Tab-separated table of C-alpha atoms in Angstrom:
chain	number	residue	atom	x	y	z
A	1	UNK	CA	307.248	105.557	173.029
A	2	UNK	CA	308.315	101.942	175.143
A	3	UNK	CA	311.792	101.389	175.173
A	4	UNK	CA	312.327	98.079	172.561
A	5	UNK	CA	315.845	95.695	172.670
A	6	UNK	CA	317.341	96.418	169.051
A	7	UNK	CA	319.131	93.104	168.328
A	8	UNK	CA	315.693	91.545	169.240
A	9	UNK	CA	314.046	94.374	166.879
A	10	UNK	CA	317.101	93.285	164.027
A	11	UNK	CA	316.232	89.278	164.445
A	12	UNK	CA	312.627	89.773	163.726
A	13	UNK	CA	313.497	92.058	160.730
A	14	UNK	CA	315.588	89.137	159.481
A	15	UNK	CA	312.838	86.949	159.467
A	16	UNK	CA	310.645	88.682	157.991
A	17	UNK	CA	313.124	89.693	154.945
A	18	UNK	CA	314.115	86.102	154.514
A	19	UNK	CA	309.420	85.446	154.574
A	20	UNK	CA	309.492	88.251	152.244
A	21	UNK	CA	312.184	87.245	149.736
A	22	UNK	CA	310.847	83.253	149.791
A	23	UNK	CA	314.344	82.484	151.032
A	24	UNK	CA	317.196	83.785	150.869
A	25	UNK	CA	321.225	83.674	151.125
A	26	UNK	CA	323.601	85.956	153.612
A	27	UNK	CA	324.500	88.024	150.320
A	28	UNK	CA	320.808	88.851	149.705
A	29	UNK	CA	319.767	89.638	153.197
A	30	UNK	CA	322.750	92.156	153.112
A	31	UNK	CA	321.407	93.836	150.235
A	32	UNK	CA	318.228	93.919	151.701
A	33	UNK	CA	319.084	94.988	155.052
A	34	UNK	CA	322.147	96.972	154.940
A	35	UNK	CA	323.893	94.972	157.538
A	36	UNK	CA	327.329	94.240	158.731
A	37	UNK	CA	328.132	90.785	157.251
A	38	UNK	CA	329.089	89.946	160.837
A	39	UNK	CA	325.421	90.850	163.013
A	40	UNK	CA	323.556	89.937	160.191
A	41	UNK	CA	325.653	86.115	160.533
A	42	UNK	CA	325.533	86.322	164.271
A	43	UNK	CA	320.997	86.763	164.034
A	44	UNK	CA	320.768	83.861	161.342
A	45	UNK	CA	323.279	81.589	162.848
A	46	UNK	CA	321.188	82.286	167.100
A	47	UNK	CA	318.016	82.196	164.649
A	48	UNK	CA	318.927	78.120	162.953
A	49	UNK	CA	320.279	76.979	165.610
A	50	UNK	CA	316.805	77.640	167.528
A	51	UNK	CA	315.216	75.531	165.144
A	52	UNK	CA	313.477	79.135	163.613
A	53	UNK	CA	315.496	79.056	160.712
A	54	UNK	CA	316.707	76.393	158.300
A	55	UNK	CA	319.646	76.450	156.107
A	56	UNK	CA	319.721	74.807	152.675
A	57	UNK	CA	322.346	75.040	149.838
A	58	UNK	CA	323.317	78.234	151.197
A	59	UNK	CA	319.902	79.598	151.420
A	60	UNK	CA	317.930	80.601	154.898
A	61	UNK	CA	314.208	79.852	155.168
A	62	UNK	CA	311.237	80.122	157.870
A	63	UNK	CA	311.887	76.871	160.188
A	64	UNK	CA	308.928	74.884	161.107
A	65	UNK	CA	309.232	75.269	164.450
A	66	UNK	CA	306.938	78.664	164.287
A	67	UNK	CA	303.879	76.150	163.674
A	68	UNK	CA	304.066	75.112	167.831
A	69	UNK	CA	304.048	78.948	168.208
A	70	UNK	CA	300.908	79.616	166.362
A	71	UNK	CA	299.086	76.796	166.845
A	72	UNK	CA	299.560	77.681	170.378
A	73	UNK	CA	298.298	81.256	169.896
A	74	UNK	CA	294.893	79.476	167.420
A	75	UNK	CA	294.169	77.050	170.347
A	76	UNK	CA	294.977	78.962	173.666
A	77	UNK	CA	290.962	80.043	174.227
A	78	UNK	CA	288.963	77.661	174.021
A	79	UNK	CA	286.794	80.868	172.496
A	80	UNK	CA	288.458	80.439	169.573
A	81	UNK	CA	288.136	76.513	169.083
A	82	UNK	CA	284.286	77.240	168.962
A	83	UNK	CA	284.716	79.884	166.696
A	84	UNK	CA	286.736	77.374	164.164
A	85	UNK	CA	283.169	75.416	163.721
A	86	UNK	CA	281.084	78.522	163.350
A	87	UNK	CA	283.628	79.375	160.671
A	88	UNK	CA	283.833	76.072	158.906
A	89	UNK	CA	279.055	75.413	159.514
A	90	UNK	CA	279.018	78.997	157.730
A	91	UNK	CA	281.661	78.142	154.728
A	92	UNK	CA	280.142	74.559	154.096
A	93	UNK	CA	276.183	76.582	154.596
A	94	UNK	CA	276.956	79.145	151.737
A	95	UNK	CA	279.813	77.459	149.700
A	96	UNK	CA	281.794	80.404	150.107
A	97	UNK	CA	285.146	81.373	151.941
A	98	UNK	CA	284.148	82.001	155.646
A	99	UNK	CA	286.659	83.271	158.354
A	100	UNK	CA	287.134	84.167	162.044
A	101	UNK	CA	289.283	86.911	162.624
A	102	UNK	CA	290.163	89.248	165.750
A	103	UNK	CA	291.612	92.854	166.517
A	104	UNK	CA	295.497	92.119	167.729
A	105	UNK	CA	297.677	95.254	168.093
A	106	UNK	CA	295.295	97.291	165.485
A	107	UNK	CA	295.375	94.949	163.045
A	108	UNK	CA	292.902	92.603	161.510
A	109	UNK	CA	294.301	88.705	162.411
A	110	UNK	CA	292.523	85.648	160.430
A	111	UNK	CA	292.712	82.851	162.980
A	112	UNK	CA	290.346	80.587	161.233
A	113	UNK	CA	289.928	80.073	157.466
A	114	UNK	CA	287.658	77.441	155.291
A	115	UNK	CA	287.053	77.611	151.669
A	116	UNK	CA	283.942	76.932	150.498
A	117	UNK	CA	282.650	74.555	147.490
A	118	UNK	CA	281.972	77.336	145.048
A	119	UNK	CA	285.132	79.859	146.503
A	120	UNK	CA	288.892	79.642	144.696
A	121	UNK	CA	291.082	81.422	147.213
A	122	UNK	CA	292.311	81.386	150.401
A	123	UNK	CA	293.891	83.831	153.170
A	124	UNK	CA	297.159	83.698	154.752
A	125	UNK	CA	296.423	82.482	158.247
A	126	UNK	CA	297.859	85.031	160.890
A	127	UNK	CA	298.601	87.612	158.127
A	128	UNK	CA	298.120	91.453	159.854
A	129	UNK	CA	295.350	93.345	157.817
A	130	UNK	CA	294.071	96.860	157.595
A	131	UNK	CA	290.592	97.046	159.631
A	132	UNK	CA	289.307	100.465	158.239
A	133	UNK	CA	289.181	98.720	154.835
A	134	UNK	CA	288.094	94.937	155.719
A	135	UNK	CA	284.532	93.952	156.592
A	136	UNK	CA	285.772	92.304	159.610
A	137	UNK	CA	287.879	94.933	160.994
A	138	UNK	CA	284.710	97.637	160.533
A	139	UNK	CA	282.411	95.182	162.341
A	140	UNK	CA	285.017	95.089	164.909
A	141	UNK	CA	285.797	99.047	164.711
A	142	UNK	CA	281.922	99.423	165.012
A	143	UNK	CA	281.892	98.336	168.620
A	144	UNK	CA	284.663	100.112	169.483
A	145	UNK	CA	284.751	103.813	171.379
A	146	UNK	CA	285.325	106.371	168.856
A	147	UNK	CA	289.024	106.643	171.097
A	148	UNK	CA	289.911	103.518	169.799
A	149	UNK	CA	288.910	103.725	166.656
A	150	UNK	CA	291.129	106.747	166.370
A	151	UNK	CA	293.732	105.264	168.051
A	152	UNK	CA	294.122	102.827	165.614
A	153	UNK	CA	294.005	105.000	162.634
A	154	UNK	CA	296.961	107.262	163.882
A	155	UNK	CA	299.039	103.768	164.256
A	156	UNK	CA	298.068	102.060	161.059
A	157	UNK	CA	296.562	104.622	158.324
A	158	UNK	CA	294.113	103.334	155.495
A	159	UNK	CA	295.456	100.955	153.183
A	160	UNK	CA	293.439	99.351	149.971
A	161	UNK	CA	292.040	100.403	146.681
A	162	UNK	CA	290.731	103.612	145.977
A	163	UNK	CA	287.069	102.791	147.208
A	164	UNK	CA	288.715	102.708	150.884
A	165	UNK	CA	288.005	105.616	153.205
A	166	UNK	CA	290.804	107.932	153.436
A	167	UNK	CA	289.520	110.046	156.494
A	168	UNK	CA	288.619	109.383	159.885
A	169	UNK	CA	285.245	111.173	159.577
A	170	UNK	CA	284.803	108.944	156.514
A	171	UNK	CA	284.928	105.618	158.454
A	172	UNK	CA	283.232	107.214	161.060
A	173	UNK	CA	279.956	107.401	159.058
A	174	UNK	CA	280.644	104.128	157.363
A	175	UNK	CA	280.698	102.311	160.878
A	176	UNK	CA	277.554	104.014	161.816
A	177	UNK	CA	276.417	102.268	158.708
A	178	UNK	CA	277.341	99.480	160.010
A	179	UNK	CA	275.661	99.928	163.250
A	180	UNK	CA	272.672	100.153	161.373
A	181	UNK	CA	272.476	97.640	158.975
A	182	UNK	CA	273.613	94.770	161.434
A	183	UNK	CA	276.623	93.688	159.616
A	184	UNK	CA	279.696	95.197	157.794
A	185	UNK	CA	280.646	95.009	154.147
A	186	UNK	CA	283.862	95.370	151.946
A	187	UNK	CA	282.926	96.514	148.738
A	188	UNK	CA	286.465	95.756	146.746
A	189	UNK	CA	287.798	98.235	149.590
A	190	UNK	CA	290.657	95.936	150.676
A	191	UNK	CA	291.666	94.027	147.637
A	192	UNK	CA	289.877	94.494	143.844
A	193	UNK	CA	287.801	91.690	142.754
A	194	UNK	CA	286.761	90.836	146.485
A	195	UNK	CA	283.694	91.247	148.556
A	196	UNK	CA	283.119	90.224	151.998
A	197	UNK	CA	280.225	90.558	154.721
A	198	UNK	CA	280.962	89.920	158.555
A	199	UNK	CA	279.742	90.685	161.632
A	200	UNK	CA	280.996	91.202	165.006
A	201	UNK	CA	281.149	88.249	167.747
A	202	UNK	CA	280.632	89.487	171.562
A	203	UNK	CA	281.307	88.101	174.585
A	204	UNK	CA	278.457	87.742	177.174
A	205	UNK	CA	279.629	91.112	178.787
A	206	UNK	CA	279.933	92.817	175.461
A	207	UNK	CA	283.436	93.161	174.381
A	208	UNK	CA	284.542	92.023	171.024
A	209	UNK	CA	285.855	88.583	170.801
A	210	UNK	CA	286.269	88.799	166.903
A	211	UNK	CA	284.591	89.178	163.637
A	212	UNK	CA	282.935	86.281	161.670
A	213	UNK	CA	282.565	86.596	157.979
A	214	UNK	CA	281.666	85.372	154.751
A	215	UNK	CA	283.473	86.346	151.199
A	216	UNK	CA	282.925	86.188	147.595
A	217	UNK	CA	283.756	87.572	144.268
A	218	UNK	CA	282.985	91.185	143.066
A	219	UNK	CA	281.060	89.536	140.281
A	220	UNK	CA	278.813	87.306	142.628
A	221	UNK	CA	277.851	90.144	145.039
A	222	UNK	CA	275.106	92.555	144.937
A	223	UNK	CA	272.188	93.377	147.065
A	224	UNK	CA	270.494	90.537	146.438
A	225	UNK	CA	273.748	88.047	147.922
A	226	UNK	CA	273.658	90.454	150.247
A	227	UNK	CA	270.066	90.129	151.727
A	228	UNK	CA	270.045	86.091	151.127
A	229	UNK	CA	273.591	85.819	152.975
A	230	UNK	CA	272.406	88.593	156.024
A	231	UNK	CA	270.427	85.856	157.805
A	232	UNK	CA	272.935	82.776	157.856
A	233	UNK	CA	275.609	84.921	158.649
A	234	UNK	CA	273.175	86.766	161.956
A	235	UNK	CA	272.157	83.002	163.222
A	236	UNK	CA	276.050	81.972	163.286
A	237	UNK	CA	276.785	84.387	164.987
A	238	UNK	CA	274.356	84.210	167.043
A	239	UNK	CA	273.930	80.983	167.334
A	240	UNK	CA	278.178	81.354	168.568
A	241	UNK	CA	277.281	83.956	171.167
A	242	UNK	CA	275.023	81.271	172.982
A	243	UNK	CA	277.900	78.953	172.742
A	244	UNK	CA	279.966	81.107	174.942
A	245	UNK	CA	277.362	82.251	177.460
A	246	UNK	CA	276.843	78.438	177.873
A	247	UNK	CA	280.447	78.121	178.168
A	248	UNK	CA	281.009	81.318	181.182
A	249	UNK	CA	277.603	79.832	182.880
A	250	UNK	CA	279.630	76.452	183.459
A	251	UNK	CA	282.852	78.014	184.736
């Protein structure tokens, strides 16, 4: 296993109590963390006065300073600025939530979200989720070596409802699926009530760049949705893959 720097290890847990708990006062991080009141003083006192923590009426929140930090991370490839239109053509073509997400330590990462006309909820930008049971994270899975897709398995398990798989032979066989239909689906695998369709996004020498997808309500989708939102989802994506051979060809 790598060698990691604990205090740096304890300073990120402190964060991402103080996320967690919506804010929170020294008293209630120590109950959470089962810290010295001391180190747990000395993290959130380095942490504010790095402008990643704010302090008010005694309580300790997220600082706004993280937003230069992910923006950064959104922005850095130009890859991923054409990606944001694909995302926002396919959410304002179907009137649904679209997204653009990509594989980052062996988790699922939304980069890009829109919400469509017809759709009431959005996603967490940057939240880390489960790719066995997402429709992005299969479609990305599906191009992956059967190493990898192991690999990632070990590391992060299956999480979801009870119509996840729970095996790696399982997801095995539903990624061929995938391989054979074109695109990947979440059947109310990841969260109840939701459905979702994506498909993976290449580069011109055929690794993954992402996923692109669309998502709806469990009462809106059946195999009829399904066939009538197959095509617009295949020509974004395709129609995004041209974009970026264009954009290697002129480098």
């Amino acid at each position: 296993m790598d060698r990691t720097l604990e205090t740096t290890e304890t300073s990120f847990d402190v964060i991402e109590a103080i996320q967690d708990l919506e804010g929170a006062t020294l008293s209630e991080l120590r109950d959470r963390m089962d810290l010295p009141k001391s180190t747990l003083y000395y993290h959130l006192n380095t942490l504010e006065r790095r402008g990643y923590l704010i302090k008010e009426r005694g309580e300790y929140n997220v600082g706004l300073k993280f937003l230069v930090h992910g923006q950064y991370a959104r922005t850095r490839r130009p890859e991923f600025e054409l990606a944001r239109e694909s995302t926002s053509r396919l959410a304002n073509q179907l009137n649904e939530n679209a997204d653009f997400s990509v594989e980052e330590h062996g988790q699922l990462m939304v980069i890009h979200h829109v919400v469509g006309e017809s759709a009431k909820h959005g996603f967490q930008l940057g939240q880390a989720e489960n790719m066995p049971t997402t429709a992005a994270g299969k479609a990305i899975l599906a191009e992956y070596p059967r190493s990898r897709v192991e690999e990632i398995v070990a590391e992060h398990g299956f999480e979801g409802t009870d119509r996840a798989p729970t095996s790696v032979g399982e997801l095995l066989d539903r990624l061929e699926t995938v391989r054979e239909r074109g695109f990947a689906v979440n059947d109310e695998e990841w969260v109840e009530g939701l459905c979702a369709m994506s498909g993976a996004v290449t580069h011109p020498d055929g690794s993954v760049l992402g996923a692109l997808s669309v998502m709806l309500p469990s009462f809106r989708f059946d195999e009829e949705t399904m066939e009538s939102y197959a095509l617009p989802l295949r020509e974004s994506i395709d129609r995004l893959e041209g974009r970026l051979e264009s954009q290697y060809r002129s480098e």
